[in-house]
mmCIF file with all atom_site columns, C-alpha atoms in Angstrom:
data_model
loop_
_atom_site.group_PDB
_atom_site.id
_atom_site.type_symbol
_atom_site.label_atom_id
_atom_site.label_alt_id
_atom_site.label_comp_id
_atom_site.label_asym_id
_atom_site.label_entity_id
_atom_site.label_seq_id
_atom_site.pdbx_PDB_ins_code
_atom_site.Cartn_x
_atom_site.Cartn_y
_atom_site.Cartn_z
_atom_site.occupancy
_atom_site.B_iso_or_equiv
_atom_site.pdbx_formal_charge
_atom_site.auth_seq_id
_atom_site.auth_comp_id
_atom_site.auth_asym_id
_atom_site.auth_atom_id
_atom_site.pdbx_PDB_model_num
ATOM 1   C CA . UNK A 1 1   ? 14.093  4.809   -25.249 1.00 68.00 ? 1   UNK A CA 1
ATOM 2   C CA . UNK A 1 2   ? 13.801  7.950   -23.127 1.00 75.00 ? 2   UNK A CA 1
ATOM 3   C CA . UNK A 1 3   ? 13.224  6.024   -19.917 1.00 74.00 ? 3   UNK A CA 1
ATOM 4   C CA . UNK A 1 4   ? 16.361  3.960   -20.554 1.00 78.00 ? 4   UNK A CA 1
ATOM 5   C CA . UNK A 1 5   ? 18.424  7.140   -20.917 1.00 77.00 ? 5   UNK A CA 1
ATOM 6   C CA . UNK A 1 6   ? 17.060  8.259   -17.557 1.00 75.00 ? 6   UNK A CA 1
ATOM 7   C CA . UNK A 1 7   ? 18.217  4.989   -16.031 1.00 77.00 ? 7   UNK A CA 1
ATOM 8   C CA . UNK A 1 8   ? 21.724  5.677   -17.297 1.00 76.00 ? 8   UNK A CA 1
ATOM 9   C CA . UNK A 1 9   ? 21.600  8.946   -15.356 1.00 76.00 ? 9   UNK A CA 1
ATOM 10  C CA . UNK A 1 10  ? 20.517  6.941   -12.298 1.00 77.00 ? 10  UNK A CA 1
ATOM 11  C CA . UNK A 1 11  ? 23.615  4.765   -12.487 1.00 75.00 ? 11  UNK A CA 1
ATOM 12  C CA . UNK A 1 12  ? 25.469  7.139   -10.168 1.00 70.00 ? 12  UNK A CA 1
ATOM 13  C CA . UNK A 1 13  ? 22.926  6.303   -7.449  1.00 67.00 ? 13  UNK A CA 1
ATOM 14  C CA . UNK A 1 14  ? 24.065  2.685   -7.415  1.00 66.00 ? 14  UNK A CA 1
ATOM 15  C CA . UNK A 1 15  ? 26.999  2.112   -5.032  1.00 61.00 ? 15  UNK A CA 1
ATOM 16  C CA . UNK A 1 16  ? 28.871  -0.978  -3.945  1.00 50.00 ? 16  UNK A CA 1
ATOM 17  C CA . UNK A 1 17  ? 26.649  -1.163  -0.886  1.00 46.00 ? 17  UNK A CA 1
ATOM 18  C CA . UNK A 1 18  ? 23.462  -0.933  -2.955  1.00 66.00 ? 18  UNK A CA 1
ATOM 19  C CA . UNK A 1 19  ? 21.108  -3.870  -3.196  1.00 77.00 ? 19  UNK A CA 1
ATOM 20  C CA . UNK A 1 20  ? 18.191  -4.950  -5.328  1.00 88.00 ? 20  UNK A CA 1
ATOM 21  C CA . UNK A 1 21  ? 16.057  -2.740  -3.075  1.00 90.00 ? 21  UNK A CA 1
ATOM 22  C CA . UNK A 1 22  ? 17.793  0.370   -4.391  1.00 90.00 ? 22  UNK A CA 1
ATOM 23  C CA . UNK A 1 23  ? 17.300  -0.736  -7.988  1.00 93.00 ? 23  UNK A CA 1
ATOM 24  C CA . UNK A 1 24  ? 13.627  -1.390  -7.241  1.00 93.00 ? 24  UNK A CA 1
ATOM 25  C CA . UNK A 1 25  ? 13.335  2.125   -5.769  1.00 93.00 ? 25  UNK A CA 1
ATOM 26  C CA . UNK A 1 26  ? 14.747  3.630   -8.960  1.00 93.00 ? 26  UNK A CA 1
ATOM 27  C CA . UNK A 1 27  ? 12.390  1.660   -11.208 1.00 95.00 ? 27  UNK A CA 1
ATOM 28  C CA . UNK A 1 28  ? 9.432   2.469   -8.954  1.00 94.00 ? 28  UNK A CA 1
ATOM 29  C CA . UNK A 1 29  ? 10.316  6.153   -9.168  1.00 92.00 ? 29  UNK A CA 1
ATOM 30  C CA . UNK A 1 30  ? 10.403  5.970   -12.969 1.00 92.00 ? 30  UNK A CA 1
ATOM 31  C CA . UNK A 1 31  ? 6.958   4.350   -12.937 1.00 93.00 ? 31  UNK A CA 1
ATOM 32  C CA . UNK A 1 32  ? 5.611   7.033   -10.584 1.00 91.00 ? 32  UNK A CA 1
ATOM 33  C CA . UNK A 1 33  ? 7.042   9.769   -12.819 1.00 89.00 ? 33  UNK A CA 1
ATOM 34  C CA . UNK A 1 34  ? 5.286   8.202   -15.801 1.00 88.00 ? 34  UNK A CA 1
ATOM 35  C CA . UNK A 1 35  ? 8.533   7.441   -17.643 1.00 89.00 ? 35  UNK A CA 1
ATOM 36  C CA . UNK A 1 36  ? 7.900   3.685   -17.631 1.00 92.00 ? 36  UNK A CA 1
ATOM 37  C CA . UNK A 1 37  ? 4.542   3.116   -19.276 1.00 92.00 ? 37  UNK A CA 1
ATOM 38  C CA . UNK A 1 38  ? 2.152   0.203   -18.688 1.00 94.00 ? 38  UNK A CA 1
ATOM 39  C CA . UNK A 1 39  ? 2.930   -2.710  -20.982 1.00 94.00 ? 39  UNK A CA 1
ATOM 40  C CA . UNK A 1 40  ? 6.614   -1.786  -21.388 1.00 95.00 ? 40  UNK A CA 1
ATOM 41  C CA . UNK A 1 41  ? 8.914   -4.817  -21.532 1.00 95.00 ? 41  UNK A CA 1
ATOM 42  C CA . UNK A 1 42  ? 11.758  -4.542  -19.030 1.00 96.00 ? 42  UNK A CA 1
ATOM 43  C CA . UNK A 1 43  ? 14.828  -5.972  -20.707 1.00 94.00 ? 43  UNK A CA 1
ATOM 44  C CA . UNK A 1 44  ? 17.320  -7.461  -18.243 1.00 93.00 ? 44  UNK A CA 1
ATOM 45  C CA . UNK A 1 45  ? 20.200  -6.780  -20.625 1.00 93.00 ? 45  UNK A CA 1
ATOM 46  C CA . UNK A 1 46  ? 19.361  -3.144  -21.331 1.00 93.00 ? 46  UNK A CA 1
ATOM 47  C CA . UNK A 1 47  ? 18.428  -2.146  -17.782 1.00 94.00 ? 47  UNK A CA 1
ATOM 48  C CA . UNK A 1 48  ? 21.334  -4.065  -16.288 1.00 92.00 ? 48  UNK A CA 1
ATOM 49  C CA . UNK A 1 49  ? 23.744  -2.271  -18.616 1.00 92.00 ? 49  UNK A CA 1
ATOM 50  C CA . UNK A 1 50  ? 22.152  1.134   -17.951 1.00 92.00 ? 50  UNK A CA 1
ATOM 51  C CA . UNK A 1 51  ? 22.396  0.768   -14.168 1.00 91.00 ? 51  UNK A CA 1
ATOM 52  C CA . UNK A 1 52  ? 25.583  -1.285  -14.099 1.00 90.00 ? 52  UNK A CA 1
ATOM 53  C CA . UNK A 1 53  ? 24.081  -4.090  -12.003 1.00 91.00 ? 53  UNK A CA 1
ATOM 54  C CA . UNK A 1 54  ? 24.155  -7.858  -12.323 1.00 91.00 ? 54  UNK A CA 1
ATOM 55  C CA . UNK A 1 55  ? 21.336  -9.928  -13.753 1.00 92.00 ? 55  UNK A CA 1
ATOM 56  C CA . UNK A 1 56  ? 20.773  -11.562 -10.346 1.00 92.00 ? 56  UNK A CA 1
ATOM 57  C CA . UNK A 1 57  ? 20.407  -8.176  -8.667  1.00 92.00 ? 57  UNK A CA 1
ATOM 58  C CA . UNK A 1 58  ? 17.995  -7.027  -11.344 1.00 94.00 ? 58  UNK A CA 1
ATOM 59  C CA . UNK A 1 59  ? 15.904  -10.177 -11.072 1.00 94.00 ? 59  UNK A CA 1
ATOM 60  C CA . UNK A 1 60  ? 15.621  -9.701  -7.328  1.00 93.00 ? 60  UNK A CA 1
ATOM 61  C CA . UNK A 1 61  ? 14.471  -6.113  -7.883  1.00 95.00 ? 61  UNK A CA 1
ATOM 62  C CA . UNK A 1 62  ? 11.862  -7.404  -10.335 1.00 96.00 ? 62  UNK A CA 1
ATOM 63  C CA . UNK A 1 63  ? 10.597  -9.808  -7.670  1.00 95.00 ? 63  UNK A CA 1
ATOM 64  C CA . UNK A 1 64  ? 10.219  -6.914  -5.243  1.00 94.00 ? 64  UNK A CA 1
ATOM 65  C CA . UNK A 1 65  ? 8.240   -4.926  -7.815  1.00 96.00 ? 65  UNK A CA 1
ATOM 66  C CA . UNK A 1 66  ? 6.074   -7.945  -8.608  1.00 96.00 ? 66  UNK A CA 1
ATOM 67  C CA . UNK A 1 67  ? 5.199   -8.129  -4.927  1.00 94.00 ? 67  UNK A CA 1
ATOM 68  C CA . UNK A 1 68  ? 4.126   -4.485  -5.176  1.00 94.00 ? 68  UNK A CA 1
ATOM 69  C CA . UNK A 1 69  ? 1.993   -5.300  -8.253  1.00 95.00 ? 69  UNK A CA 1
ATOM 70  C CA . UNK A 1 70  ? 3.963   -2.912  -10.439 1.00 96.00 ? 70  UNK A CA 1
ATOM 71  C CA . UNK A 1 71  ? 5.395   -5.475  -12.868 1.00 97.00 ? 71  UNK A CA 1
ATOM 72  C CA . UNK A 1 72  ? 4.380   -8.936  -14.057 1.00 97.00 ? 72  UNK A CA 1
ATOM 73  C CA . UNK A 1 73  ? 6.358   -11.890 -15.371 1.00 95.00 ? 73  UNK A CA 1
ATOM 74  C CA . UNK A 1 74  ? 4.958   -13.614 -18.435 1.00 95.00 ? 74  UNK A CA 1
ATOM 75  C CA . UNK A 1 75  ? 6.247   -17.080 -19.248 1.00 91.00 ? 75  UNK A CA 1
ATOM 76  C CA . UNK A 1 76  ? 8.591   -17.122 -22.248 1.00 88.00 ? 76  UNK A CA 1
ATOM 77  C CA . UNK A 1 77  ? 8.057   -13.387 -22.758 1.00 93.00 ? 77  UNK A CA 1
ATOM 78  C CA . UNK A 1 78  ? 9.781   -11.626 -19.892 1.00 95.00 ? 78  UNK A CA 1
ATOM 79  C CA . UNK A 1 79  ? 8.916   -8.940  -17.349 1.00 97.00 ? 79  UNK A CA 1
ATOM 80  C CA . UNK A 1 80  ? 6.489   -6.132  -18.166 1.00 97.00 ? 80  UNK A CA 1
ATOM 81  C CA . UNK A 1 81  ? 5.201   -3.021  -16.441 1.00 96.00 ? 81  UNK A CA 1
ATOM 82  C CA . UNK A 1 82  ? 1.706   -3.918  -15.308 1.00 96.00 ? 82  UNK A CA 1
ATOM 83  C CA . UNK A 1 83  ? -1.442  -2.849  -17.137 1.00 94.00 ? 83  UNK A CA 1
ATOM 84  C CA . UNK A 1 84  ? -4.111  -2.149  -14.530 1.00 95.00 ? 84  UNK A CA 1
ATOM 85  C CA . UNK A 1 85  ? -7.767  -3.037  -14.861 1.00 94.00 ? 85  UNK A CA 1
ATOM 86  C CA . UNK A 1 86  ? -10.748 -1.172  -13.466 1.00 95.00 ? 86  UNK A CA 1
ATOM 87  C CA . UNK A 1 87  ? -10.888 -3.328  -10.311 1.00 96.00 ? 87  UNK A CA 1
ATOM 88  C CA . UNK A 1 88  ? -7.317  -2.272  -9.558  1.00 96.00 ? 88  UNK A CA 1
ATOM 89  C CA . UNK A 1 89  ? -8.298  1.392   -9.856  1.00 96.00 ? 89  UNK A CA 1
ATOM 90  C CA . UNK A 1 90  ? -11.255 1.041   -7.497  1.00 97.00 ? 90  UNK A CA 1
ATOM 91  C CA . UNK A 1 91  ? -9.186  -0.777  -4.886  1.00 97.00 ? 91  UNK A CA 1
ATOM 92  C CA . UNK A 1 92  ? -6.257  1.667   -5.066  1.00 96.00 ? 92  UNK A CA 1
ATOM 93  C CA . UNK A 1 93  ? -8.586  4.613   -4.514  1.00 97.00 ? 93  UNK A CA 1
ATOM 94  C CA . UNK A 1 94  ? -10.112 2.778   -1.568  1.00 97.00 ? 94  UNK A CA 1
ATOM 95  C CA . UNK A 1 95  ? -6.622  2.573   -0.063  1.00 97.00 ? 95  UNK A CA 1
ATOM 96  C CA . UNK A 1 96  ? -5.871  6.195   -0.906  1.00 97.00 ? 96  UNK A CA 1
ATOM 97  C CA . UNK A 1 97  ? -8.998  7.493   0.809   1.00 97.00 ? 97  UNK A CA 1
ATOM 98  C CA . UNK A 1 98  ? -8.092  5.625   3.995   1.00 96.00 ? 98  UNK A CA 1
ATOM 99  C CA . UNK A 1 99  ? -4.455  6.784   4.009   1.00 96.00 ? 99  UNK A CA 1
ATOM 100 C CA . UNK A 1 100 ? -4.753  10.360  2.776   1.00 97.00 ? 100 UNK A CA 1
ATOM 101 C CA . UNK A 1 101 ? -7.871  11.371  4.678   1.00 96.00 ? 101 UNK A CA 1
ATOM 102 C CA . UNK A 1 102 ? -6.372  9.993   7.892   1.00 95.00 ? 102 UNK A CA 1
ATOM 103 C CA . UNK A 1 103 ? -3.140  11.895  7.210   1.00 96.00 ? 103 UNK A CA 1
ATOM 104 C CA . UNK A 1 104 ? -5.050  15.153  6.733   1.00 96.00 ? 104 UNK A CA 1
ATOM 105 C CA . UNK A 1 105 ? -6.717  14.532  10.082  1.00 92.00 ? 105 UNK A CA 1
ATOM 106 C CA . UNK A 1 106 ? -3.240  14.621  11.625  1.00 91.00 ? 106 UNK A CA 1
ATOM 107 C CA . UNK A 1 107 ? -2.297  17.921  9.949   1.00 92.00 ? 107 UNK A CA 1
ATOM 108 C CA . UNK A 1 108 ? -2.602  20.047  13.096  1.00 91.00 ? 108 UNK A CA 1
ATOM 109 C CA . UNK A 1 109 ? 0.431   18.277  14.571  1.00 91.00 ? 109 UNK A CA 1
ATOM 110 C CA . UNK A 1 110 ? 2.419   17.899  11.332  1.00 92.00 ? 110 UNK A CA 1
ATOM 111 C CA . UNK A 1 111 ? 5.968   19.190  11.107  1.00 92.00 ? 111 UNK A CA 1
ATOM 112 C CA . UNK A 1 112 ? 6.933   22.363  9.257   1.00 93.00 ? 112 UNK A CA 1
ATOM 113 C CA . UNK A 1 113 ? 8.923   20.195  6.844   1.00 95.00 ? 113 UNK A CA 1
ATOM 114 C CA . UNK A 1 114 ? 5.798   18.178  5.969   1.00 94.00 ? 114 UNK A CA 1
ATOM 115 C CA . UNK A 1 115 ? 3.851   21.360  5.256   1.00 94.00 ? 115 UNK A CA 1
ATOM 116 C CA . UNK A 1 116 ? 6.706   22.748  3.164   1.00 95.00 ? 116 UNK A CA 1
ATOM 117 C CA . UNK A 1 117 ? 6.759   19.547  1.067   1.00 96.00 ? 117 UNK A CA 1
ATOM 118 C CA . UNK A 1 118 ? 3.053   19.990  0.371   1.00 96.00 ? 118 UNK A CA 1
ATOM 119 C CA . UNK A 1 119 ? 3.535   23.565  -0.811  1.00 96.00 ? 119 UNK A CA 1
ATOM 120 C CA . UNK A 1 120 ? 6.612   22.681  -2.889  1.00 97.00 ? 120 UNK A CA 1
ATOM 121 C CA . UNK A 1 121 ? 4.662   20.018  -4.772  1.00 97.00 ? 121 UNK A CA 1
ATOM 122 C CA . UNK A 1 122 ? 1.815   22.454  -5.403  1.00 96.00 ? 122 UNK A CA 1
ATOM 123 C CA . UNK A 1 123 ? 4.176   25.126  -6.750  1.00 97.00 ? 123 UNK A CA 1
ATOM 124 C CA . UNK A 1 124 ? 5.890   22.566  -8.988  1.00 97.00 ? 124 UNK A CA 1
ATOM 125 C CA . UNK A 1 125 ? 2.533   21.526  -10.440 1.00 96.00 ? 125 UNK A CA 1
ATOM 126 C CA . UNK A 1 126 ? 1.410   25.103  -11.045 1.00 96.00 ? 126 UNK A CA 1
ATOM 127 C CA . UNK A 1 127 ? 4.720   25.961  -12.730 1.00 97.00 ? 127 UNK A CA 1
ATOM 128 C CA . UNK A 1 128 ? 4.527   22.898  -14.982 1.00 96.00 ? 128 UNK A CA 1
ATOM 129 C CA . UNK A 1 129 ? 0.945   23.801  -15.939 1.00 96.00 ? 129 UNK A CA 1
ATOM 130 C CA . UNK A 1 130 ? 1.963   27.383  -16.761 1.00 96.00 ? 130 UNK A CA 1
ATOM 131 C CA . UNK A 1 131 ? 4.560   25.938  -19.133 1.00 97.00 ? 131 UNK A CA 1
ATOM 132 C CA . UNK A 1 132 ? 2.072   23.425  -20.593 1.00 94.00 ? 132 UNK A CA 1
ATOM 133 C CA . UNK A 1 133 ? 4.114   20.478  -19.328 1.00 94.00 ? 133 UNK A CA 1
ATOM 134 C CA . UNK A 1 134 ? 1.162   18.235  -18.544 1.00 91.00 ? 134 UNK A CA 1
ATOM 135 C CA . UNK A 1 135 ? 3.245   15.101  -18.177 1.00 88.00 ? 135 UNK A CA 1
ATOM 136 C CA . UNK A 1 136 ? 5.158   16.888  -15.397 1.00 92.00 ? 136 UNK A CA 1
ATOM 137 C CA . UNK A 1 137 ? 1.902   18.117  -13.864 1.00 94.00 ? 137 UNK A CA 1
ATOM 138 C CA . UNK A 1 138 ? 0.997   14.455  -13.412 1.00 92.00 ? 138 UNK A CA 1
ATOM 139 C CA . UNK A 1 139 ? 4.305   13.857  -11.645 1.00 92.00 ? 139 UNK A CA 1
ATOM 140 C CA . UNK A 1 140 ? 3.756   16.881  -9.392  1.00 95.00 ? 140 UNK A CA 1
ATOM 141 C CA . UNK A 1 141 ? 0.315   15.472  -8.601  1.00 95.00 ? 141 UNK A CA 1
ATOM 142 C CA . UNK A 1 142 ? 2.006   12.315  -7.305  1.00 93.00 ? 142 UNK A CA 1
ATOM 143 C CA . UNK A 1 143 ? 4.383   14.421  -5.219  1.00 96.00 ? 143 UNK A CA 1
ATOM 144 C CA . UNK A 1 144 ? 1.505   16.419  -3.735  1.00 97.00 ? 144 UNK A CA 1
ATOM 145 C CA . UNK A 1 145 ? -0.333  13.306  -2.606  1.00 97.00 ? 145 UNK A CA 1
ATOM 146 C CA . UNK A 1 146 ? 2.861   11.768  -1.269  1.00 97.00 ? 146 UNK A CA 1
ATOM 147 C CA . UNK A 1 147 ? 3.262   14.954  0.752   1.00 97.00 ? 147 UNK A CA 1
ATOM 148 C CA . UNK A 1 148 ? -0.295  14.571  2.059   1.00 97.00 ? 148 UNK A CA 1
ATOM 149 C CA . UNK A 1 149 ? 0.649   11.114  3.335   1.00 97.00 ? 149 UNK A CA 1
ATOM 150 C CA . UNK A 1 150 ? 3.698   12.718  4.934   1.00 96.00 ? 150 UNK A CA 1
ATOM 151 C CA . UNK A 1 151 ? 1.400   14.765  7.185   1.00 96.00 ? 151 UNK A CA 1
ATOM 152 C CA . UNK A 1 152 ? 0.803   11.595  9.189   1.00 95.00 ? 152 UNK A CA 1
ATOM 153 C CA . UNK A 1 153 ? 4.424   11.501  10.283  1.00 94.00 ? 153 UNK A CA 1
ATOM 154 C CA . UNK A 1 154 ? 4.609   7.745   9.697   1.00 95.00 ? 154 UNK A CA 1
ATOM 155 C CA . UNK A 1 155 ? 7.350   6.141   7.578   1.00 95.00 ? 155 UNK A CA 1
ATOM 156 C CA . UNK A 1 156 ? 5.125   3.085   7.080   1.00 95.00 ? 156 UNK A CA 1
ATOM 157 C CA . UNK A 1 157 ? 2.234   5.151   5.728   1.00 95.00 ? 157 UNK A CA 1
ATOM 158 C CA . UNK A 1 158 ? 4.642   6.970   3.421   1.00 95.00 ? 158 UNK A CA 1
ATOM 159 C CA . UNK A 1 159 ? 5.984   3.654   2.111   1.00 94.00 ? 159 UNK A CA 1
ATOM 160 C CA . UNK A 1 160 ? 2.505   2.257   1.437   1.00 95.00 ? 160 UNK A CA 1
ATOM 161 C CA . UNK A 1 161 ? 1.576   5.531   -0.248  1.00 96.00 ? 161 UNK A CA 1
ATOM 162 C CA . UNK A 1 162 ? 4.613   5.382   -2.555  1.00 94.00 ? 162 UNK A CA 1
ATOM 163 C CA . UNK A 1 163 ? 3.515   1.976   -3.755  1.00 93.00 ? 163 UNK A CA 1
ATOM 164 C CA . UNK A 1 164 ? -0.119  3.027   -4.214  1.00 95.00 ? 164 UNK A CA 1
ATOM 165 C CA . UNK A 1 165 ? 0.865   6.141   -6.172  1.00 94.00 ? 165 UNK A CA 1
ATOM 166 C CA . UNK A 1 166 ? 3.183   4.165   -8.444  1.00 93.00 ? 166 UNK A CA 1
ATOM 167 C CA . UNK A 1 167 ? 0.270   1.868   -9.226  1.00 94.00 ? 167 UNK A CA 1
ATOM 168 C CA . UNK A 1 168 ? -2.202  4.667   -9.864  1.00 94.00 ? 168 UNK A CA 1
ATOM 169 C CA . UNK A 1 169 ? 0.240   6.463   -12.172 1.00 93.00 ? 169 UNK A CA 1
ATOM 170 C CA . UNK A 1 170 ? -0.106  3.416   -14.418 1.00 93.00 ? 170 UNK A CA 1
ATOM 171 C CA . UNK A 1 171 ? -3.839  4.126   -14.560 1.00 93.00 ? 171 UNK A CA 1
ATOM 172 C CA . UNK A 1 172 ? -3.326  7.765   -15.545 1.00 91.00 ? 172 UNK A CA 1
ATOM 173 C CA . UNK A 1 173 ? -2.131  6.648   -18.973 1.00 89.00 ? 173 UNK A CA 1
ATOM 174 C CA . UNK A 1 174 ? -5.696  5.648   -19.838 1.00 89.00 ? 174 UNK A CA 1
ATOM 175 C CA . UNK A 1 175 ? -6.631  9.339   -19.990 1.00 87.00 ? 175 UNK A CA 1
ATOM 176 C CA . UNK A 1 176 ? -6.509  10.546  -23.584 1.00 81.00 ? 176 UNK A CA 1
ATOM 177 C CA . UNK A 1 177 ? -6.268  14.242  -22.627 1.00 86.00 ? 177 UNK A CA 1
ATOM 178 C CA . UNK A 1 178 ? -3.824  14.811  -19.723 1.00 87.00 ? 178 UNK A CA 1
ATOM 179 C CA . UNK A 1 179 ? -4.489  18.560  -19.548 1.00 90.00 ? 179 UNK A CA 1
ATOM 180 C CA . UNK A 1 180 ? -8.240  18.071  -19.251 1.00 91.00 ? 180 UNK A CA 1
ATOM 181 C CA . UNK A 1 181 ? -7.682  15.501  -16.518 1.00 92.00 ? 181 UNK A CA 1
ATOM 182 C CA . UNK A 1 182 ? -5.002  17.227  -14.438 1.00 92.00 ? 182 UNK A CA 1
ATOM 183 C CA . UNK A 1 183 ? -5.720  20.961  -14.714 1.00 93.00 ? 183 UNK A CA 1
ATOM 184 C CA . UNK A 1 184 ? -8.884  21.143  -12.537 1.00 93.00 ? 184 UNK A CA 1
ATOM 185 C CA . UNK A 1 185 ? -7.118  19.385  -9.684  1.00 94.00 ? 185 UNK A CA 1
ATOM 186 C CA . UNK A 1 186 ? -4.469  22.100  -9.381  1.00 94.00 ? 186 UNK A CA 1
ATOM 187 C CA . UNK A 1 187 ? -7.115  24.458  -7.992  1.00 94.00 ? 187 UNK A CA 1
ATOM 188 C CA . UNK A 1 188 ? -8.202  21.771  -5.545  1.00 95.00 ? 188 UNK A CA 1
ATOM 189 C CA . UNK A 1 189 ? -4.601  21.313  -4.447  1.00 97.00 ? 189 UNK A CA 1
ATOM 190 C CA . UNK A 1 190 ? -4.426  25.013  -3.650  1.00 96.00 ? 190 UNK A CA 1
ATOM 191 C CA . UNK A 1 191 ? -7.732  24.808  -1.763  1.00 97.00 ? 191 UNK A CA 1
ATOM 192 C CA . UNK A 1 192 ? -6.520  21.810  0.236   1.00 97.00 ? 192 UNK A CA 1
ATOM 193 C CA . UNK A 1 193 ? -3.255  23.500  1.162   1.00 96.00 ? 193 UNK A CA 1
ATOM 194 C CA . UNK A 1 194 ? -5.033  26.639  2.355   1.00 96.00 ? 194 UNK A CA 1
ATOM 195 C CA . UNK A 1 195 ? -7.511  24.625  4.421   1.00 96.00 ? 195 UNK A CA 1
ATOM 196 C CA . UNK A 1 196 ? -4.748  22.568  6.008   1.00 95.00 ? 196 UNK A CA 1
ATOM 197 C CA . UNK A 1 197 ? -2.579  25.611  6.759   1.00 93.00 ? 197 UNK A CA 1
ATOM 198 C CA . UNK A 1 198 ? -5.637  27.303  8.248   1.00 93.00 ? 198 UNK A CA 1
ATOM 199 C CA . UNK A 1 199 ? -6.283  24.379  10.582  1.00 92.00 ? 199 UNK A CA 1
ATOM 200 C CA . UNK A 1 200 ? -9.607  23.513  8.908   1.00 95.00 ? 200 UNK A CA 1
ATOM 201 C CA . UNK A 1 201 ? -8.813  19.812  8.840   1.00 94.00 ? 201 UNK A CA 1
ATOM 202 C CA . UNK A 1 202 ? -12.434 18.611  8.922   1.00 95.00 ? 202 UNK A CA 1
ATOM 203 C CA . UNK A 1 203 ? -13.236 20.683  5.830   1.00 96.00 ? 203 UNK A CA 1
ATOM 204 C CA . UNK A 1 204 ? -9.997  19.516  4.196   1.00 97.00 ? 204 UNK A CA 1
ATOM 205 C CA . UNK A 1 205 ? -10.995 15.908  4.904   1.00 96.00 ? 205 UNK A CA 1
ATOM 206 C CA . UNK A 1 206 ? -14.342 16.450  3.143   1.00 96.00 ? 206 UNK A CA 1
ATOM 207 C CA . UNK A 1 207 ? -12.756 18.201  0.148   1.00 97.00 ? 207 UNK A CA 1
ATOM 208 C CA . UNK A 1 208 ? -10.102 15.501  -0.217  1.00 97.00 ? 208 UNK A CA 1
ATOM 209 C CA . UNK A 1 209 ? -12.628 12.669  -0.009  1.00 97.00 ? 209 UNK A CA 1
ATOM 210 C CA . UNK A 1 210 ? -14.722 14.293  -2.759  1.00 97.00 ? 210 UNK A CA 1
ATOM 211 C CA . UNK A 1 211 ? -11.564 14.939  -4.815  1.00 97.00 ? 211 UNK A CA 1
ATOM 212 C CA . UNK A 1 212 ? -10.502 11.290  -4.687  1.00 97.00 ? 212 UNK A CA 1
ATOM 213 C CA . UNK A 1 213 ? -13.981 9.987   -5.476  1.00 97.00 ? 213 UNK A CA 1
ATOM 214 C CA . UNK A 1 214 ? -14.217 12.331  -8.478  1.00 96.00 ? 214 UNK A CA 1
ATOM 215 C CA . UNK A 1 215 ? -10.825 11.215  -9.816  1.00 96.00 ? 215 UNK A CA 1
ATOM 216 C CA . UNK A 1 216 ? -11.790 7.578   -9.345  1.00 97.00 ? 216 UNK A CA 1
ATOM 217 C CA . UNK A 1 217 ? -15.004 8.058   -11.332 1.00 96.00 ? 217 UNK A CA 1
ATOM 218 C CA . UNK A 1 218 ? -13.095 9.727   -14.164 1.00 94.00 ? 218 UNK A CA 1
ATOM 219 C CA . UNK A 1 219 ? -10.641 6.860   -14.424 1.00 95.00 ? 219 UNK A CA 1
ATOM 220 C CA . UNK A 1 220 ? -13.342 4.194   -14.162 1.00 95.00 ? 220 UNK A CA 1
ATOM 221 C CA . UNK A 1 221 ? -15.258 5.904   -16.970 1.00 94.00 ? 221 UNK A CA 1
ATOM 222 C CA . UNK A 1 222 ? -12.086 6.042   -19.079 1.00 92.00 ? 222 UNK A CA 1
ATOM 223 C CA . UNK A 1 223 ? -11.485 2.326   -18.538 1.00 91.00 ? 223 UNK A CA 1
ATOM 224 C CA . UNK A 1 224 ? -15.010 1.657   -19.741 1.00 88.00 ? 224 UNK A CA 1
ATOM 225 C CA . UNK A 1 225 ? -13.860 2.985   -23.113 1.00 78.00 ? 225 UNK A CA 1
ATOM 226 C CA . UNK A 1 226 ? -11.076 0.368   -23.216 1.00 69.00 ? 226 UNK A CA 1
ATOM 227 C CA . UNK A 1 227 ? -7.283  0.287   -22.821 1.00 58.00 ? 227 UNK A CA 1
ATOM 228 C CA . UNK A 1 228 ? -5.667  2.818   -25.188 1.00 54.00 ? 228 UNK A CA 1
ATOM 229 C CA . UNK A 1 229 ? -4.152  1.429   -28.395 1.00 51.00 ? 229 UNK A CA 1
ATOM 230 C CA . UNK A 1 230 ? -0.762  2.880   -27.391 1.00 48.00 ? 230 UNK A CA 1
ATOM 231 C CA . UNK A 1 231 ? -0.759  0.641   -24.313 1.00 52.00 ? 231 UNK A CA 1
ATOM 232 C CA . UNK A 1 232 ? -2.151  -2.390  -26.104 1.00 47.00 ? 232 UNK A CA 1
ATOM 233 C CA . UNK A 1 233 ? 0.544   -2.054  -28.778 1.00 47.00 ? 233 UNK A CA 1
ATOM 234 C CA . UNK A 1 234 ? 3.272   -2.583  -26.183 1.00 48.00 ? 234 UNK A CA 1
ATOM 235 C CA . UNK A 1 235 ? 1.808   -5.899  -25.063 1.00 49.00 ? 235 UNK A CA 1
#
């Protein structure tokens, strides 16, 4: 399992002072990156061995992720990465519009570091697209929108955004053609960055709202065609 190998690399991040919260952060990051797919069973034995943590610590991290709606526990079956339904998608995009559009409205007073994070995510996405790494383009997309939330200068908004993006990454797997889905949004990322840097926050707000509504419609339409067989097979 590729994602399990990645967890072994993450083992160095776990220190004696680490808690279940740190383990949950690592697993959430793997979900956001698209390494942990919806429907994947999370084996206590395998993950515990990969990260070098106790079963009790791992179970507590699972409880934290359940609270965030990223994993589910099924009686007599274990813990699984959640498979979203269309109502989840609609609600997550409702949250994203509130958070991201408000953050863009704060862009005039954002720090230089926040603006740099936005540009870095854009460049990463464009580089991945140039190399036809569409899986990584999806990850850069998450980073770009996390950076948008960072414009608000609020740790709480950034935390909520991390959870929302981890959830929506689970929905991205319903798209049969990642390049077709992700590529058009790279141009919109560039447009948004230029508008924000130019101080045109009202225009950026309008562009972002339309962007998010378009993405939501695409995902809702994809869900209408049913959960992909690759996801269903993991259930």
